[in-house]
Short mmCIF file of N, CA and C in Angstrom, two decimals:
data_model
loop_
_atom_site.label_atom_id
_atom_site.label_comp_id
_atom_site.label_asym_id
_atom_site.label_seq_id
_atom_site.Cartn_x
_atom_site.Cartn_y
_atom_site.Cartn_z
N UNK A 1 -42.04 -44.18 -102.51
CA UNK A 1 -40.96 -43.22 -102.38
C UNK A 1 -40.94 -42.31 -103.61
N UNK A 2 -40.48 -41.33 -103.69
CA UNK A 2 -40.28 -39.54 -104.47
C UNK A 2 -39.40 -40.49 -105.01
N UNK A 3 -39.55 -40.36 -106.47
CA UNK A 3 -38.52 -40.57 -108.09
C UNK A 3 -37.79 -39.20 -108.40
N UNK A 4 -37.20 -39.09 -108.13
CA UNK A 4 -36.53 -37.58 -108.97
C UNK A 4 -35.88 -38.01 -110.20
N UNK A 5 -36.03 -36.79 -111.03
CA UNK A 5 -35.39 -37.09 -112.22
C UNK A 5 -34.43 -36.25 -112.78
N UNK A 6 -33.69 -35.29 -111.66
CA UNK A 6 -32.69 -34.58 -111.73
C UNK A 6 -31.13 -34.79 -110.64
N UNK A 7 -31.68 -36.01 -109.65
CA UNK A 7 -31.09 -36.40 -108.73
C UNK A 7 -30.46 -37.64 -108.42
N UNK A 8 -29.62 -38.58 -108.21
CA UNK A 8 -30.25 -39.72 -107.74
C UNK A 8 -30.95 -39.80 -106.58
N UNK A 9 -31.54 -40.91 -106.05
CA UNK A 9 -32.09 -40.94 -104.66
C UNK A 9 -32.23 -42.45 -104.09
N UNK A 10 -31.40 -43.12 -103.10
CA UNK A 10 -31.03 -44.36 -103.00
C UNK A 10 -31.00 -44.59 -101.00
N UNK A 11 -32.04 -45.39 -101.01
CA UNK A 11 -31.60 -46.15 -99.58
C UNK A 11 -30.78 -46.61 -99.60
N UNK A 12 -29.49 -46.31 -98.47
CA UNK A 12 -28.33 -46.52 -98.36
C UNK A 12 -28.24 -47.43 -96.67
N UNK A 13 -29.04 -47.58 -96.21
CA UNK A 13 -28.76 -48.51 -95.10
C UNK A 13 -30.02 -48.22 -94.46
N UNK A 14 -30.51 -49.12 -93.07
CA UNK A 14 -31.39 -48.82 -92.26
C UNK A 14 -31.85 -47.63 -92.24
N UNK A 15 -32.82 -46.91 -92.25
CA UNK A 15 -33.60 -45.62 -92.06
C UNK A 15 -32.56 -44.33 -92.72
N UNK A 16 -31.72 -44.78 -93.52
CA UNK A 16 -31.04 -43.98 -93.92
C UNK A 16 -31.66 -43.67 -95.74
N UNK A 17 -31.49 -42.38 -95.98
CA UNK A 17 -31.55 -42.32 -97.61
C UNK A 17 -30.56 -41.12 -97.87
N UNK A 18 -30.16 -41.30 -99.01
CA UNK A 18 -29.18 -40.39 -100.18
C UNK A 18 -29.89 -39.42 -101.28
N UNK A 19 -29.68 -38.47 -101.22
CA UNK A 19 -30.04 -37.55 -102.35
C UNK A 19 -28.72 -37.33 -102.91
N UNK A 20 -27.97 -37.49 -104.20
CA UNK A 20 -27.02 -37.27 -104.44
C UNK A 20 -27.00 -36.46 -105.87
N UNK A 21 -26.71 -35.25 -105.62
CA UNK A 21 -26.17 -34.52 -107.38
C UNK A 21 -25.73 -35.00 -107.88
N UNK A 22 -26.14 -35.05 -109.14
CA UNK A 22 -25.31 -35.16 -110.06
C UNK A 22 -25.16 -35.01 -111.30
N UNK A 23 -24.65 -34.21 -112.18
CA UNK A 23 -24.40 -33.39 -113.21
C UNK A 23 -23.28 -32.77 -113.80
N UNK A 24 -23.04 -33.00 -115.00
CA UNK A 24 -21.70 -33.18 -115.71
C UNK A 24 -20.79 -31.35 -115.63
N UNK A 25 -21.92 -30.88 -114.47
CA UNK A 25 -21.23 -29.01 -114.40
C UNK A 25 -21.44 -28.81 -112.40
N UNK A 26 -20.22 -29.80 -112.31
CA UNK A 26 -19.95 -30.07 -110.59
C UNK A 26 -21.18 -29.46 -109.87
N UNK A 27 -22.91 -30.64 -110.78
CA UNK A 27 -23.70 -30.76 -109.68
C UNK A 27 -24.11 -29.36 -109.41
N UNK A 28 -24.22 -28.72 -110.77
CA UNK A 28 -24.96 -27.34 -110.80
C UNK A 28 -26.54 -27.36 -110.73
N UNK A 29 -27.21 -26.16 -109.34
CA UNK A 29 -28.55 -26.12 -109.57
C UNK A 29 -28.76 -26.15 -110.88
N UNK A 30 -30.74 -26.46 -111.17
CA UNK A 30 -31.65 -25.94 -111.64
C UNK A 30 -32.42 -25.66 -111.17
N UNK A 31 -33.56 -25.18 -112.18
CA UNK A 31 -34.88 -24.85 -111.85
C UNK A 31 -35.51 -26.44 -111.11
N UNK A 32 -35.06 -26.96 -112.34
CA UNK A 32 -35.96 -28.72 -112.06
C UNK A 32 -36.00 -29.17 -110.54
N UNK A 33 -34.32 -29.10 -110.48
CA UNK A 33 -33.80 -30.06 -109.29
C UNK A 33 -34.24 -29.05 -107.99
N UNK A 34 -34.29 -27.64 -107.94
CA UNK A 34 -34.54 -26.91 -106.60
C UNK A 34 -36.02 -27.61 -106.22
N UNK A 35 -36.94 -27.87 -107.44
CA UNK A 35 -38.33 -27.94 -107.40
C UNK A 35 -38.31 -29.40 -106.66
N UNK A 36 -37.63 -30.16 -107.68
CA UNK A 36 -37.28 -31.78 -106.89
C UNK A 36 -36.92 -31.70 -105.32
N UNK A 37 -35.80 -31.12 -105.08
CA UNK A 37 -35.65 -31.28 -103.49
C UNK A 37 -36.39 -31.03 -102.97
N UNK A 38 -37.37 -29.94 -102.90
CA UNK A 38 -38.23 -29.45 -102.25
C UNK A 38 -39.48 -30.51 -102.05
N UNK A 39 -39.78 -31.21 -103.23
CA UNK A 39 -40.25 -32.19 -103.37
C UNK A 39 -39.67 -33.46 -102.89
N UNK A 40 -38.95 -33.64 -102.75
CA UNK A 40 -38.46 -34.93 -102.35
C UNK A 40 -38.10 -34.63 -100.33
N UNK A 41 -37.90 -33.52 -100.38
CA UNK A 41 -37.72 -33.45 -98.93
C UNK A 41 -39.36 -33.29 -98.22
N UNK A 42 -40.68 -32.82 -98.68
CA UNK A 42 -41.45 -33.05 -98.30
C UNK A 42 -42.12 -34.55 -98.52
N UNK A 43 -41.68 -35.44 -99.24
CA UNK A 43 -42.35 -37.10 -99.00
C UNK A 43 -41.03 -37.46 -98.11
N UNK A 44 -40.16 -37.40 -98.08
CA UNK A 44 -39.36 -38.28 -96.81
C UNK A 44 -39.96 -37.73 -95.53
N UNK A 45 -40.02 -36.43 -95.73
CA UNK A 45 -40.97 -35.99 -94.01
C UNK A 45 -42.22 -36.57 -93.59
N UNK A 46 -42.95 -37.52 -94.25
CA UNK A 46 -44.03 -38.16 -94.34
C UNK A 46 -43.49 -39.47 -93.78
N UNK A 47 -41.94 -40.57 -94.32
CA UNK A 47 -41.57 -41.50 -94.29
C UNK A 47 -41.33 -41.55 -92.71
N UNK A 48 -41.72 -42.51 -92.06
CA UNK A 48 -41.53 -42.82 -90.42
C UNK A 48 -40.38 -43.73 -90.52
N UNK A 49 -40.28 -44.52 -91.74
CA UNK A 49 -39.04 -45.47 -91.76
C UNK A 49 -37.47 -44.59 -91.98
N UNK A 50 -37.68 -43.49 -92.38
CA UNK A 50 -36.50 -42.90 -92.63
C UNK A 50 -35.89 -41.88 -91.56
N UNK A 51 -34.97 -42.15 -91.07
CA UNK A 51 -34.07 -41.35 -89.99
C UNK A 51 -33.30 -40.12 -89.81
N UNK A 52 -32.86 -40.66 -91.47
CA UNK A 52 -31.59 -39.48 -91.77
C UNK A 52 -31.79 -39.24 -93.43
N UNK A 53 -31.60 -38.63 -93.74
CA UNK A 53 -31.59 -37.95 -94.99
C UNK A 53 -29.77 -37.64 -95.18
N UNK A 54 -28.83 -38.02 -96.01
CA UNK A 54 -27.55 -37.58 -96.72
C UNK A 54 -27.57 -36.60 -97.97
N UNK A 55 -27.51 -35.81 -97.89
CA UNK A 55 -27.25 -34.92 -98.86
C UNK A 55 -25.68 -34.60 -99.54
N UNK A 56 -25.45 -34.72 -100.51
CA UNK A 56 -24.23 -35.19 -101.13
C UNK A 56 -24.08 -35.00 -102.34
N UNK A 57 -23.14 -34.86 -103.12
CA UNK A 57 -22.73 -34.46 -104.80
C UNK A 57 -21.91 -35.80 -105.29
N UNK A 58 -21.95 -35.87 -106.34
CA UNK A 58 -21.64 -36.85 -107.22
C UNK A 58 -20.07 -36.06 -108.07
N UNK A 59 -18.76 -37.04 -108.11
CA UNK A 59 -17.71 -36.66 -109.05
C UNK A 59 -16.70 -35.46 -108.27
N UNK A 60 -17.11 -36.01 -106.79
CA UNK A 60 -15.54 -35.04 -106.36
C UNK A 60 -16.29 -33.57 -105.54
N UNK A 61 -17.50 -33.11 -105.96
CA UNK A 61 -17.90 -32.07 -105.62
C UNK A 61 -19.38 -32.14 -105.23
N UNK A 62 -19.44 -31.25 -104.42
CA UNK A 62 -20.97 -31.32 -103.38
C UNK A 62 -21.96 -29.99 -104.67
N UNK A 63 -21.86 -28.88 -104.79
CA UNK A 63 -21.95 -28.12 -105.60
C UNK A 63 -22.34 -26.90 -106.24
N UNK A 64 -22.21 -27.01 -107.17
CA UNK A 64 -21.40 -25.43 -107.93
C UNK A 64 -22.23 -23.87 -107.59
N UNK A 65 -23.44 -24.45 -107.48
CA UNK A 65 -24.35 -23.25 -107.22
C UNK A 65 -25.33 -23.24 -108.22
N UNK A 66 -26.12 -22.60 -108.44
CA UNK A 66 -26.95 -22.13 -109.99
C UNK A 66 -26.08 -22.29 -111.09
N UNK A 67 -26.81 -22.97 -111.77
CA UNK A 67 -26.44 -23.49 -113.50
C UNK A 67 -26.47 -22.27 -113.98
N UNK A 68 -25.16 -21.76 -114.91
CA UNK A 68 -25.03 -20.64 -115.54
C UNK A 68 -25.97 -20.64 -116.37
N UNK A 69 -26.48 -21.44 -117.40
CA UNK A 69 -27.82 -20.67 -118.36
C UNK A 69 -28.99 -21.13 -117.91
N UNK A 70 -29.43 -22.38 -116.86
CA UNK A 70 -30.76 -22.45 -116.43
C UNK A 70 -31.04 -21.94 -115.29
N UNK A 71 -30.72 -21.21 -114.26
CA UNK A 71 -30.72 -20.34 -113.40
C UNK A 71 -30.04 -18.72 -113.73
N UNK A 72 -28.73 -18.91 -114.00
CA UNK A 72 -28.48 -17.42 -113.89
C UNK A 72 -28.65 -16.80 -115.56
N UNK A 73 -28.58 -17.34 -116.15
CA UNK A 73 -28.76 -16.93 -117.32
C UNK A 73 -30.16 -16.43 -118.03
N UNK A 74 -31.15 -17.41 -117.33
CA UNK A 74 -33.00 -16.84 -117.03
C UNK A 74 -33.18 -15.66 -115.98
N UNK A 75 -32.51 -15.67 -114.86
CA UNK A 75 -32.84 -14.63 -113.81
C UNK A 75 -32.12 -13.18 -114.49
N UNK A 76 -31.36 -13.12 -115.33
CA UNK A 76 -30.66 -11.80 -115.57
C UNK A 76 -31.74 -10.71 -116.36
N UNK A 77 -32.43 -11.24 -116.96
CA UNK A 77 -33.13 -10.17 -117.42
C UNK A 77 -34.97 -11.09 -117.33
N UNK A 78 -34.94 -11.06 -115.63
CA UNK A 78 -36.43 -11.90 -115.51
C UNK A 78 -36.73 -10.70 -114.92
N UNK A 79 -38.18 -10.54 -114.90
CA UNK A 79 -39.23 -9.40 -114.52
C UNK A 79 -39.48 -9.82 -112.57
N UNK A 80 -39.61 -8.45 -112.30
CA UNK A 80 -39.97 -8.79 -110.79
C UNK A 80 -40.52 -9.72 -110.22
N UNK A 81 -41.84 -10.20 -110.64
CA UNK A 81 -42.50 -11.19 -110.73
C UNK A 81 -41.45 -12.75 -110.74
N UNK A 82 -40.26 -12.50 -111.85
CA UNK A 82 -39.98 -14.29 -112.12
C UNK A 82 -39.13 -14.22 -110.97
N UNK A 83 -38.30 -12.92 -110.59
CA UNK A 83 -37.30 -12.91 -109.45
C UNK A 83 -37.98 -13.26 -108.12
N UNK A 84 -38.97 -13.13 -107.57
CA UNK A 84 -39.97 -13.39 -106.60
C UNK A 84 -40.55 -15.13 -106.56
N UNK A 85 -40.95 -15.36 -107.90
CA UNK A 85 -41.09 -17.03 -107.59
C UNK A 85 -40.11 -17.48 -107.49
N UNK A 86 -38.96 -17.17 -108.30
CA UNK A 86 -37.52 -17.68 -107.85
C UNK A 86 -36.80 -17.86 -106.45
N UNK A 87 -37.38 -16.62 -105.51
CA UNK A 87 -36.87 -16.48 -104.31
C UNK A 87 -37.86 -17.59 -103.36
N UNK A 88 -38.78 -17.87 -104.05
CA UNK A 88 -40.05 -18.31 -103.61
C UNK A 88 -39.58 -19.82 -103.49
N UNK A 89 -39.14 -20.33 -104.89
CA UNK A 89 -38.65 -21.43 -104.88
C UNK A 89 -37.70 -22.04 -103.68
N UNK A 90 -36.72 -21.28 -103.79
CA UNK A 90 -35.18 -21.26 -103.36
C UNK A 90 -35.24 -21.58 -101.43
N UNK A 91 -36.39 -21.15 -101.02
CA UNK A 91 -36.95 -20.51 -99.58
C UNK A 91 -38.08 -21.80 -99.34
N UNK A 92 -38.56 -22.28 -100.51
CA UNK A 92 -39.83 -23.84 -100.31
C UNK A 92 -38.41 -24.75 -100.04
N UNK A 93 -37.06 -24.74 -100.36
CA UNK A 93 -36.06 -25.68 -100.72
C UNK A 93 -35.88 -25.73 -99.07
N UNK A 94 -35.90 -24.53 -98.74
CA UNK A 94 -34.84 -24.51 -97.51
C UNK A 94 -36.29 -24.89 -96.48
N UNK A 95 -36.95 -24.28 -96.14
CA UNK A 95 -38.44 -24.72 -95.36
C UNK A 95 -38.84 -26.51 -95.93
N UNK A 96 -38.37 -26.86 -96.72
CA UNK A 96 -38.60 -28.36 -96.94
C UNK A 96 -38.13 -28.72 -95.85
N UNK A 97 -36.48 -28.75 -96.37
CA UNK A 97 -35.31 -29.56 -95.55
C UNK A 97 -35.22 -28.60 -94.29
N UNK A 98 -35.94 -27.88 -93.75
CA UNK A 98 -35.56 -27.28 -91.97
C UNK A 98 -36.95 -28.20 -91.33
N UNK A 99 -38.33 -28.38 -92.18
CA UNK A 99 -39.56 -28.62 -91.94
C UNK A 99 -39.23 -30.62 -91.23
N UNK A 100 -38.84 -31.27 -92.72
CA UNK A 100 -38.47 -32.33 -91.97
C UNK A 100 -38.26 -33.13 -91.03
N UNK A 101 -38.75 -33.75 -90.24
CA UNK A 101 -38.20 -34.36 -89.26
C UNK A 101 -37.06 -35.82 -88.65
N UNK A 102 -36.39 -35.82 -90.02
CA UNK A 102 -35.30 -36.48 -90.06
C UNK A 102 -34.05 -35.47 -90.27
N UNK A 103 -33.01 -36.10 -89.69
CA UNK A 103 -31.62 -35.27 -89.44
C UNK A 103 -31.33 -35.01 -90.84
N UNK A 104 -30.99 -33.89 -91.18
CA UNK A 104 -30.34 -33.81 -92.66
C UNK A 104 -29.02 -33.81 -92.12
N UNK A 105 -28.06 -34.25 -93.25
CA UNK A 105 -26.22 -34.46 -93.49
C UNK A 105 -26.23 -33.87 -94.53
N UNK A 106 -25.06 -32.89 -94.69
CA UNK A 106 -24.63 -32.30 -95.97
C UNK A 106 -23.22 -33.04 -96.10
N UNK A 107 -22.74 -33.97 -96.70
CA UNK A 107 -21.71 -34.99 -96.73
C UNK A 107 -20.68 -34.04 -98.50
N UNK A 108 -19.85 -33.28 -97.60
CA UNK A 108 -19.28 -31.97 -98.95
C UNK A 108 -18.45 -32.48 -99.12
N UNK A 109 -17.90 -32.59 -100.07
CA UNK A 109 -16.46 -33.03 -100.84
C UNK A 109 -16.54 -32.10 -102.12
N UNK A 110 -15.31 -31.58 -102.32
CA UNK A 110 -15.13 -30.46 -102.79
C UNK A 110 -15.74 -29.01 -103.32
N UNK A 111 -16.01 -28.34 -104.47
CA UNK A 111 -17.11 -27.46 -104.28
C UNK A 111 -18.11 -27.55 -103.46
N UNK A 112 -18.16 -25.93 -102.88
CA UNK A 112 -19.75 -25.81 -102.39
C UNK A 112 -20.48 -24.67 -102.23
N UNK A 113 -20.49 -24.13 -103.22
CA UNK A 113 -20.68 -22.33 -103.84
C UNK A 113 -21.94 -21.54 -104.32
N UNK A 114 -22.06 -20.71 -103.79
CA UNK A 114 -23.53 -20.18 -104.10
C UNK A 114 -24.63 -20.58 -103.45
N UNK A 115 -25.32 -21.39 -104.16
CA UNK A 115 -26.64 -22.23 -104.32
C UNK A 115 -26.49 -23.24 -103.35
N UNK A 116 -25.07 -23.74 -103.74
CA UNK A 116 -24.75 -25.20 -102.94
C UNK A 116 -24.36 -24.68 -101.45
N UNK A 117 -23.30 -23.50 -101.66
CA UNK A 117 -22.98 -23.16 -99.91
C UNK A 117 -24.19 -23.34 -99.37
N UNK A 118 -25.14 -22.50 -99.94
CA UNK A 118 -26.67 -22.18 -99.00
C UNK A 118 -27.53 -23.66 -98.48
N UNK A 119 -27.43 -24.60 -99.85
CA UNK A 119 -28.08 -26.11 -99.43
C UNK A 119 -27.59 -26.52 -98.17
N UNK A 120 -25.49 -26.43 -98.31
CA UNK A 120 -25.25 -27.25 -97.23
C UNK A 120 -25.99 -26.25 -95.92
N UNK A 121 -25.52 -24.85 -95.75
CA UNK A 121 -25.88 -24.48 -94.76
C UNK A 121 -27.31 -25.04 -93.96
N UNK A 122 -28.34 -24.85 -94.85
CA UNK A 122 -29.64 -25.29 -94.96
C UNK A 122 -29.09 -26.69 -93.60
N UNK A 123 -28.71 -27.58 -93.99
CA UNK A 123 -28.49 -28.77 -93.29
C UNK A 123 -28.22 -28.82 -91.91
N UNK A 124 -28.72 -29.76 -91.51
CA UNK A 124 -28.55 -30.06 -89.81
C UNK A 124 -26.70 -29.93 -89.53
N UNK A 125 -26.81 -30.92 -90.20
CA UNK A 125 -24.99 -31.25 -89.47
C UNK A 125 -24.07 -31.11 -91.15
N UNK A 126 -23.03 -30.79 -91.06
CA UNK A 126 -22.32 -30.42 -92.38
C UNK A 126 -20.84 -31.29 -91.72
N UNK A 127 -20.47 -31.98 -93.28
CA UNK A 127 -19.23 -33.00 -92.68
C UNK A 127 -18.60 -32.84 -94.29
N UNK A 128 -17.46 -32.19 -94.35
CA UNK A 128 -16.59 -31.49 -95.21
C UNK A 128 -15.13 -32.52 -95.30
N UNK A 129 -15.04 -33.06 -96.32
CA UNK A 129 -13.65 -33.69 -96.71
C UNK A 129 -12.57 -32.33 -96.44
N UNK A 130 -10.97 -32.46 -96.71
CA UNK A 130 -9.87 -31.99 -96.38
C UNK A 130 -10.49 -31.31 -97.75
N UNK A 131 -10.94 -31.81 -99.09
CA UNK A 131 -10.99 -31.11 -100.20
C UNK A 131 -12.12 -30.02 -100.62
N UNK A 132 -12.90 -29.88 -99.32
CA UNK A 132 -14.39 -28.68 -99.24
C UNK A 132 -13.55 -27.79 -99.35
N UNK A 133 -14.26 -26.72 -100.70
CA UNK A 133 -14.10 -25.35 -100.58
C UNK A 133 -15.81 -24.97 -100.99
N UNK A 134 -15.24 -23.66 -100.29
CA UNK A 134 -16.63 -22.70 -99.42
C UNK A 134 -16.62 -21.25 -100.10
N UNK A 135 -17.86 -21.22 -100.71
CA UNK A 135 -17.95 -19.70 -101.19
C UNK A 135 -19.30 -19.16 -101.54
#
């Protein structure tokens, strides 16, 4: 199984697994972690034992969007070129998790903005606590 080292990642029952954010800035992208999912959603698509994929945030919130200085703070004055692998990235994230052939869950509890709106969208089925906000 895919180790991430920006994520946790935990079998949580029969054919089930967890990708869960988590980061002390409500589970803000990076560079690292876009690269990780993308990565981690292409070896579970390989896994025949795994069913479902949960996608989920850690501390109240699903999350924030791009990390203010390791995403938006690099893209503000990046050259055409870095804005293009960036989009490049962002688009391997989403073609991971659509490519898959296990159900993705976006399991939202509170934030889910930017970066994160787009993850959950990305997802098969989206299941929002009373406390999801959307932007």
């Amino acid at each position: 199984m895919f180790t991430p080292q920006h994520f946790r990642l935990a079998m949580t029952g029969e054919g089930v697994v967890t990708f869960t954010l988590d980061s002390p800035h409500k589970n803000a992208l990076t560079f690292g972690i876009y690269e990780e999912l993308r990565d981690a959603f292409r070896a579970v698509a390989d896994d025949t034992s795994i069913r479902v994929v949960v996608l989920t945030g850690a501390n109240e919130d699903f999350c924030s969007g791009g990390h203010v200085k390791d995403i938006i703070g690099r893209l503000v004055n990046a050259s055409d070129t870095e804005l293009r692998q960036f989009n490049e990235l962002t688009m391997a994230r989403v073609q991971a998790m659509r490519a898959a052939p296990q159900m993705v869950v976006a399991s939202i509890d509170g934030v889910a903005v930017g970066g994160g709106a787009a993850l959950a969208l990305a997802a098969d089925l989206r299941i929002a606590s009373d406390k999801a906000r959307f932007g």
